[in-house]
Amino acid sequence: MTGDTVTGLLAEIAAIGADRVRGGYSRPVFSTAEHDLRAWYLAQAAKRGLRVDTDRNGVIWAWWPEGTGVDAAAAKAVVTGSHLDSVPGGGAFDGPLGVASALVAVDLLRARGVRPLCPFALAVFPEEEGSRFGVACLGSRLLTGTIDPDRARSLTDLNGDTFAEVAARNGLDPRFVGTDPESVARLGTFVELHVEQGRGLIDAQQSVGIGSAVLGHGRWRLSVSGEGNHAGTTLMADRKDPMVAAARLVVLVRDTARAHPQARATVGRLQPVPGGTNVIASRVDLWLDARHMDDAVTASVVAEIYAGAELIAAEEGCTVTLTEESLSATVHFDPALRDRLAVVLPGAPVLDTGAGHDAAILSGFVSTAMLFVRNPSGISHSPEEYVEDSDAEAGAAALADALQALLVP
Ligand code: HGY
Ligand code: MN
Ligand code: MN
Ligand code: MN
């Protein structure tokens, strides 16, 4: 027994990779901060005698070494895990809570004398947030073959470095990234524990909940092109200013989403080119994140936004293009597994989530479930994100209960 607590491990994580933006954590995949955190994680896994294996896509697998009661080669594995990368200025729990809880769950299972009857592993997926290369859940998409490897290799970060270049600098051979059918074939069940990123558990007054569905969501890049010019010598009547069109477009995004109940549409990132104070931009790129439980509604929200954007662009003497960067359909987790966990965790409410997760990507290939832990702030992707110590430990105990039911059925 290591004596570690989730709270203690989270404190260690918080001290590593504290590249602070707005008081939050910024750990893009393969950054120094995330790299240091991977090293910490490998040490934690080794401390628990887990056999670590980083696969061709940078997914870190930590296997429970003890023999199993059945033919390990035949049995499908039970896996739990989450991610270590973050959004810029993110909270301390999104990703790390699932990783720390998985480590403590291993300790609890050991202390209970559990001997898994099937292979059991922890997993850490790279680039879940898509903060560096623009596609969320890149690691689990590569693992499952739900992104074209050539497209993945050519994704670029803000420095113009490709995923292939950065992966090669971080010990991966970019020639081999992509679907790993053997790894997927050995998976039987995946359970991800995650901080809740909404208010469901606050309202239910419960520490832990069970995931039922993940809203479909996608990312689109809108590029508005106008006429770059001098801020001082260009009369207002002579301007084709894409920044003005983009500003009107951001309001259009809000108004369009408001017109569709339960739709969410966000412009969280906007990039003028060239971005000089005394320069009328020649182009403005803005990124749209749109989500809804009904994928057809998401599609129509985006279509309405683009139609409106074309009108706005024309009025401002500009043009606009729309490029889809990633798309995930609404996912409903395995109802049999969900119901099984509801028996193991009596009273745990069942919740949908508007946040994407690697579990949603894996759910197309493996029986998948999620557990959520109460976040009294109801806020996420922000330093305000929070979990009470007692709820953090309750989450790890619930995860251990769920895993025990799966490992020793
Ligand atoms: O964007 C999301 O929903 C997730 O946090 N990656
Ligand atoms: Mn997350
Ligand atoms: Mn997130
Ligand atoms: Mn996630």
Coordinates of C-alpha atoms and ligand atoms in Angstrom, one line a residue:
M1 CA 0.0 0.0 0.0
T2 CA 1.6 3.3 -1.0
G3 CA -0.5 5.4 1.4
D4 CA -1.1 7.8 -1.5
T5 CA -4.4 9.7 -1.6
V6 CA -6.0 11.2 -4.6
T7 CA -5.6 14.7 -3.0
G8 CA -1.9 14.0 -2.4
L9 CA -1.3 12.8 -5.9
L10 CA -3.1 15.8 -7.3
A11 CA -0.9 18.1 -5.2
E12 CA 2.1 16.4 -6.7
I13 CA 0.7 16.8 -10.2
A14 CA -0.2 20.5 -9.6
A15 CA 3.5 21.1 -8.7
I16 CA 4.6 19.7 -12.0
G17 CA 3.9 21.5 -15.2
A18 CA 2.6 24.6 -13.5
D19 CA 2.9 26.7 -16.6
R20 CA 0.4 29.1 -15.4
V21 CA -2.0 31.0 -17.6
R22 CA -4.5 33.1 -15.7
G23 CA -3.7 31.0 -12.7
G24 CA -4.7 27.8 -14.5
Y25 CA -2.6 25.0 -15.8
S26 CA -1.3 24.9 -19.4
R27 CA 0.1 21.4 -20.3
P28 CA -0.1 21.0 -24.1
V29 CA 0.9 17.5 -25.2
F30 CA 4.6 17.0 -25.4
S31 CA 5.3 20.3 -23.8
T32 CA 8.0 20.3 -21.0
A33 CA 5.2 20.4 -18.5
E34 CA 3.3 17.5 -19.9
H35 CA 6.6 15.6 -20.5
D36 CA 7.6 16.0 -16.8
L37 CA 4.2 14.9 -15.8
R38 CA 4.5 11.7 -17.9
A39 CA 7.8 11.0 -16.2
W40 CA 6.1 11.4 -12.8
Y41 CA 3.3 9.1 -13.9
L42 CA 5.8 6.4 -15.1
A43 CA 7.4 6.6 -11.6
Q44 CA 4.1 6.2 -9.9
A45 CA 3.2 3.2 -12.1
A46 CA 6.6 1.6 -11.4
K47 CA 6.1 2.3 -7.6
R48 CA 3.0 0.1 -7.9
G49 CA 4.8 -2.6 -9.8
L50 CA 2.8 -2.0 -12.9
R51 CA 4.4 -3.0 -16.2
V52 CA 4.5 0.2 -18.4
D53 CA 4.4 0.3 -22.2
T54 CA 4.1 3.4 -24.3
D55 CA 2.5 2.5 -27.6
R56 CA 3.1 3.8 -31.1
N57 CA 0.6 6.7 -30.5
G58 CA 2.0 7.8 -27.2
V59 CA -0.7 6.1 -25.1
I60 CA 0.9 5.0 -21.9
W61 CA -0.4 1.6 -20.7
A62 CA 0.5 0.4 -17.2
W63 CA -0.4 -3.3 -16.7
W64 CA -1.2 -5.0 -13.4
P65 CA 1.6 -7.7 -13.4
E66 CA 0.0 -10.4 -11.3
G67 CA -1.0 -13.5 -13.1
T68 CA -4.7 -13.8 -13.7
G69 CA -7.0 -16.6 -12.9
V70 CA -7.8 -17.1 -16.6
D71 CA -5.8 -17.4 -19.8
A72 CA -4.6 -13.8 -20.0
A73 CA -4.0 -14.2 -23.7
A74 CA -7.7 -15.0 -24.2
A75 CA -9.4 -12.7 -21.8
K76 CA -10.1 -9.1 -22.7
A77 CA -8.6 -6.5 -20.6
V78 CA -10.3 -4.1 -18.2
V79 CA -8.7 -0.6 -18.5
T80 CA -9.2 2.6 -16.7
G81 CA -7.6 6.0 -17.2
S82 CA -7.8 9.5 -18.6
H83 CA -5.4 12.3 -19.8
L84 CA -2.6 14.6 -18.5
D85 CA -2.7 17.3 -21.1
S86 CA -4.8 20.4 -20.5
V87 CA -6.5 23.3 -22.2
P88 CA -4.6 26.6 -21.8
G89 CA -5.3 28.0 -18.3
G90 CA -7.2 24.9 -17.4
G91 CA -8.2 23.5 -14.0
A92 CA -6.3 21.1 -11.8
F93 CA -8.7 18.2 -12.1
D94 CA -9.7 17.8 -15.8
G95 CA -7.7 14.7 -16.7
P96 CA -5.4 14.4 -13.7
L97 CA -8.3 13.4 -11.4
G98 CA -9.0 10.3 -13.5
V99 CA -5.3 9.5 -13.6
A100 CA -4.7 10.0 -9.9
S101 CA -7.9 8.1 -9.0
A102 CA -6.8 5.1 -11.2
L103 CA -3.5 4.9 -9.3
V104 CA -5.2 5.0 -5.9
A105 CA -7.8 2.5 -7.1
V106 CA -4.8 0.1 -7.8
D107 CA -3.7 0.6 -4.2
L108 CA -7.2 0.0 -2.9
L109 CA -7.6 -3.2 -5.0
R110 CA -4.3 -4.4 -3.7
A111 CA -5.3 -3.7 -0.1
R112 CA -8.5 -5.6 -0.7
G113 CA -6.5 -8.6 -1.9
V114 CA -8.2 -8.5 -5.3
R115 CA -6.7 -10.9 -7.9
P116 CA -7.9 -9.9 -11.3
L117 CA -9.4 -12.7 -13.4
C118 CA -8.5 -10.9 -16.6
P119 CA -5.7 -8.5 -17.7
F120 CA -6.0 -5.1 -16.1
A121 CA -4.3 -1.8 -17.1
L122 CA -4.3 1.9 -16.5
A123 CA -4.1 4.1 -19.6
V124 CA -3.1 7.8 -20.2
F125 CA -4.1 9.2 -23.6
P126 CA -2.1 12.0 -25.2
E127 CA -3.7 15.2 -26.6
E128 CA -7.2 14.6 -25.2
E129 CA -7.9 18.4 -25.3
G130 CA -6.6 18.9 -28.8
S131 CA -5.0 22.1 -27.4
R132 CA -1.8 21.8 -29.4
F133 CA -2.7 20.1 -32.7
G134 CA -6.4 21.1 -32.9
V135 CA -8.0 17.7 -32.8
A136 CA -9.4 16.5 -29.5
C137 CA -8.8 12.9 -28.3
L138 CA -6.0 12.6 -30.9
G139 CA -4.3 9.7 -29.0
S140 CA -7.5 7.6 -28.7
R141 CA -8.5 8.5 -32.3
L142 CA -5.1 7.2 -33.6
L143 CA -5.4 4.1 -31.4
T144 CA -8.8 3.3 -32.8
G145 CA -8.2 4.4 -36.3
T146 CA -10.8 7.1 -36.2
I147 CA -8.4 9.7 -37.7
D148 CA -6.4 9.2 -40.9
P149 CA -2.7 8.8 -39.8
D150 CA -1.5 11.0 -42.6
R151 CA -3.8 13.8 -41.6
A152 CA -2.7 13.3 -37.9
R153 CA 1.0 13.5 -39.0
S154 CA 0.4 16.8 -40.8
L155 CA -1.5 18.5 -38.0
T156 CA 0.5 21.6 -36.9
D157 CA 0.8 23.5 -33.7
L158 CA 1.0 27.3 -33.4
N159 CA 4.8 27.2 -34.2
G160 CA 4.0 25.4 -37.4
D161 CA 5.6 22.2 -36.1
T162 CA 3.8 19.1 -37.3
F163 CA 2.6 16.3 -35.0
A164 CA 5.1 14.0 -36.9
E165 CA 8.0 16.3 -36.0
V166 CA 7.0 16.8 -32.4
A167 CA 6.1 13.1 -31.9
A168 CA 9.6 12.2 -33.3
R169 CA 11.2 14.5 -30.8
N170 CA 9.3 12.7 -28.1
G171 CA 10.3 9.1 -28.8
L172 CA 7.5 8.1 -31.2
D173 CA 8.2 7.0 -34.7
P174 CA 5.8 9.0 -36.8
R175 CA 5.8 6.4 -39.5
F176 CA 3.9 4.1 -37.2
V177 CA 1.3 6.3 -35.6
G178 CA -2.2 5.2 -36.4
T179 CA -4.6 2.4 -35.7
D180 CA -3.3 -0.3 -33.5
P181 CA -5.8 -3.1 -33.9
E182 CA -3.9 -5.5 -31.6
S183 CA -4.1 -3.0 -28.7
V184 CA -7.8 -2.4 -29.3
A185 CA -8.5 -6.1 -29.7
R186 CA -7.2 -6.8 -26.3
L187 CA -9.6 -4.3 -24.6
G188 CA -12.8 -5.6 -23.2
T189 CA -14.0 -2.7 -20.9
F190 CA -12.9 0.9 -20.4
V191 CA -14.0 3.0 -17.5
E192 CA -12.9 6.7 -17.3
L193 CA -13.3 8.7 -14.1
H194 CA -13.5 12.4 -14.7
V195 CA -14.3 15.6 -12.8
E196 CA -17.9 16.6 -13.6
Q197 CA -17.8 19.7 -15.8
G198 CA -21.3 20.8 -15.0
R199 CA -23.8 21.0 -12.2
G200 CA -25.5 17.6 -12.2
L201 CA -23.9 16.2 -9.1
I202 CA -24.3 19.5 -7.2
D203 CA -28.0 19.5 -7.9
A204 CA -28.2 15.8 -7.0
Q205 CA -26.2 16.3 -3.9
Q206 CA -24.1 13.3 -4.7
S207 CA -20.3 12.8 -4.8
V208 CA -20.1 10.4 -7.7
G209 CA -22.3 9.9 -10.8
I210 CA -22.3 7.4 -13.8
G211 CA -22.0 8.7 -17.4
S212 CA -24.8 7.9 -19.8
A213 CA -24.0 10.0 -23.0
V214 CA -21.6 12.5 -24.4
L215 CA -23.0 15.2 -26.6
G216 CA -21.9 15.1 -30.2
H217 CA -19.5 18.0 -30.9
G218 CA -17.2 19.3 -33.6
R219 CA -14.6 22.0 -34.4
W220 CA -14.7 24.2 -37.5
R221 CA -12.3 26.9 -38.6
L222 CA -13.9 30.0 -40.2
S223 CA -11.4 32.1 -42.1
V224 CA -12.6 35.6 -43.0
S225 CA -10.5 37.4 -45.6
G226 CA -10.5 41.1 -46.3
E227 CA -8.0 43.7 -47.4
G228 CA -5.0 44.3 -45.1
N229 CA -4.1 47.9 -45.0
H230 CA -2.7 50.8 -42.9
A231 CA -4.7 51.7 -39.8
G232 CA -4.0 55.4 -40.3
T233 CA -4.1 56.1 -44.0
T234 CA -7.2 54.0 -44.9
L235 CA -10.5 55.9 -44.7
M236 CA -13.3 54.0 -43.0
A237 CA -15.3 54.0 -46.3
D238 CA -12.4 52.3 -48.0
R239 CA -12.0 49.3 -45.7
K240 CA -12.7 45.6 -46.1
D241 CA -11.9 44.7 -42.5
P242 CA -12.2 41.0 -41.6
M243 CA -12.0 41.8 -37.9
V244 CA -15.3 43.7 -38.1
A245 CA -16.9 40.8 -40.0
A246 CA -15.4 38.3 -37.4
A247 CA -16.8 40.4 -34.5
R248 CA -20.3 40.3 -36.1
L249 CA -19.8 36.5 -36.7
V250 CA -19.1 35.9 -33.0
V251 CA -22.5 37.4 -32.1
L252 CA -24.1 35.4 -34.9
V253 CA -22.7 32.2 -33.4
R254 CA -24.3 33.1 -30.0
D255 CA -27.6 34.1 -31.5
T256 CA -27.8 31.0 -33.7
A257 CA -27.1 28.6 -30.8
R258 CA -29.6 30.5 -28.6
A259 CA -32.3 29.7 -31.3
H260 CA -31.8 26.0 -30.8
P261 CA -32.7 24.7 -27.3
Q262 CA -29.8 22.9 -25.7
A263 CA -27.4 23.8 -28.5
R264 CA -23.9 25.1 -27.5
A265 CA -21.7 27.1 -29.8
T266 CA -18.6 28.9 -28.8
V267 CA -15.8 30.9 -30.4
G268 CA -13.0 30.6 -27.9
R269 CA -10.2 31.3 -30.2
L270 CA -9.7 34.1 -32.8
Q271 CA -6.5 34.8 -34.7
P272 CA -6.1 38.0 -36.8
V273 CA -3.4 37.9 -39.4
P274 CA -1.0 39.6 -39.1
G275 CA -2.3 41.0 -35.8
G276 CA -0.6 44.4 -35.6
T277 CA -2.2 47.2 -33.6
N278 CA -1.8 49.7 -36.5
V279 CA -2.7 47.1 -39.2
I280 CA -6.1 46.4 -40.6
A281 CA -6.0 42.6 -40.7
S282 CA -6.0 40.8 -44.0
R283 CA -7.5 37.7 -42.5
V284 CA -9.1 36.6 -39.3
D285 CA -9.4 32.9 -38.4
L286 CA -11.9 31.9 -35.7
W287 CA -12.6 28.5 -34.4
L288 CA -16.2 27.3 -33.8
D289 CA -17.0 24.6 -31.2
A290 CA -20.6 23.5 -31.7
R291 CA -22.4 20.7 -29.7
H292 CA -25.8 19.1 -29.3
M293 CA -27.3 15.8 -28.3
D294 CA -28.9 15.5 -31.7
D295 CA -26.1 15.5 -34.4
A296 CA -28.6 16.8 -37.0
V297 CA -29.1 19.9 -34.8
T298 CA -25.3 20.4 -34.6
A299 CA -25.1 20.2 -38.4
S300 CA -27.9 22.7 -38.9
V301 CA -26.5 25.1 -36.3
V302 CA -23.2 25.1 -38.2
A303 CA -24.9 25.4 -41.6
E304 CA -27.0 28.4 -40.4
I305 CA -23.8 30.0 -39.0
Y306 CA -22.0 29.6 -42.2
A307 CA -24.9 30.9 -44.3
G308 CA -25.1 34.0 -42.0
A309 CA -21.3 34.3 -42.1
E310 CA -21.3 34.5 -45.9
L311 CA -23.9 37.4 -45.8
I312 CA -21.9 39.3 -43.1
A313 CA -18.7 38.8 -45.0
A314 CA -20.3 40.1 -48.2
E315 CA -21.6 43.2 -46.4
E316 CA -18.1 43.9 -45.1
G317 CA -16.5 43.4 -48.5
C318 CA -14.9 40.2 -47.3
T319 CA -15.1 36.5 -48.0
V320 CA -15.4 33.6 -45.6
T321 CA -14.5 29.9 -45.7
L322 CA -15.5 27.1 -43.3
T323 CA -13.3 24.1 -42.7
E324 CA -14.3 21.1 -40.5
E325 CA -11.4 20.2 -38.3
S326 CA -13.0 17.4 -36.2
L327 CA -16.4 15.9 -35.5
S328 CA -17.6 13.4 -32.9
A329 CA -21.1 12.0 -33.0
T330 CA -23.2 11.8 -29.9
V331 CA -22.2 8.7 -27.9
H332 CA -24.3 6.6 -25.5
F333 CA -22.3 4.5 -23.3
D334 CA -22.9 0.7 -23.0
P335 CA -26.3 0.5 -21.2
A336 CA -25.5 -3.0 -19.7
L337 CA -22.2 -1.7 -18.2
R338 CA -23.9 1.5 -17.1
D339 CA -26.6 -0.5 -15.3
R340 CA -24.0 -2.9 -13.8
L341 CA -22.2 0.1 -12.3
A342 CA -25.4 1.5 -11.0
V343 CA -25.8 -1.7 -9.0
V344 CA -22.2 -1.4 -7.7
L345 CA -22.7 2.2 -6.9
P346 CA -26.3 2.4 -5.5
G347 CA -27.7 5.9 -5.5
A348 CA -25.2 7.3 -8.0
P349 CA -27.1 9.5 -10.5
V350 CA -26.8 8.8 -14.2
L351 CA -25.6 11.9 -16.1
D352 CA -25.1 13.1 -19.7
T353 CA -22.1 15.3 -20.3
G354 CA -21.5 18.1 -22.8
A355 CA -17.7 17.4 -22.6
G356 CA -15.9 15.1 -24.9
H357 CA -13.7 12.3 -23.6
D358 CA -11.4 9.5 -24.8
A359 CA -14.1 7.2 -23.4
A360 CA -16.5 8.5 -26.1
I361 CA -13.9 7.6 -28.8
L362 CA -13.3 4.2 -27.3
S363 CA -17.0 3.5 -26.9
G364 CA -17.2 2.7 -30.6
F365 CA -14.9 -0.2 -30.1
V366 CA -15.0 -1.3 -26.4
S367 CA -17.7 -1.6 -23.7
T368 CA -17.2 1.8 -22.0
A369 CA -18.4 3.7 -19.0
M370 CA -17.7 6.9 -17.2
L371 CA -17.8 7.9 -13.6
F372 CA -18.0 11.6 -12.7
V373 CA -17.0 13.3 -9.4
R374 CA -18.8 16.3 -8.1
N375 CA -17.3 19.7 -8.9
P376 CA -18.8 22.3 -6.5
S377 CA -17.9 25.2 -8.8
G378 CA -19.8 23.7 -11.7
I379 CA -17.0 25.3 -13.8
S380 CA -14.4 23.6 -15.9
H381 CA -11.6 24.5 -18.4
S382 CA -10.9 27.2 -15.8
P383 CA -8.8 27.6 -12.6
E384 CA -12.2 27.7 -10.9
E385 CA -12.7 23.9 -11.5
Y386 CA -12.7 22.2 -8.1
V387 CA -13.2 18.9 -6.2
E388 CA -13.5 18.5 -2.4
D389 CA -10.9 16.2 -0.9
S390 CA -13.6 13.9 0.4
D391 CA -15.3 13.7 -3.0
A392 CA -11.9 12.9 -4.6
E393 CA -11.3 10.0 -2.3
A394 CA -14.9 8.9 -2.7
G395 CA -14.4 8.9 -6.5
A396 CA -11.3 6.6 -6.2
A397 CA -13.2 4.2 -3.9
A398 CA -16.1 4.1 -6.3
L399 CA -13.7 3.4 -9.2
A400 CA -12.1 0.6 -7.2
D401 CA -15.6 -0.8 -6.5
A402 CA -16.4 -0.7 -10.2
L403 CA -13.1 -2.2 -11.2
Q404 CA -13.4 -5.0 -8.6
A405 CA -16.8 -5.9 -10.0
L406 CA -15.3 -6.1 -13.5
L407 CA -12.1 -7.8 -12.5
V408 CA -13.6 -10.5 -10.3
P409 CA -17.1 -10.8 -11.7
Ligands
HGY1 O1 -13.6 19.7 -25.3 C1 -14.0 18.8 -24.5 O2 -15.2 18.7 -24.3 C2 -13.0 18.0 -23.8 O3 -12.7 18.7 -22.6 N1 -11.9 17.7 -24.5
MN2 MN -10.9 15.9 -19.8
MN3 MN -11.3 19.1 -21.0
MN4 MN -12.1 14.3 -21.8

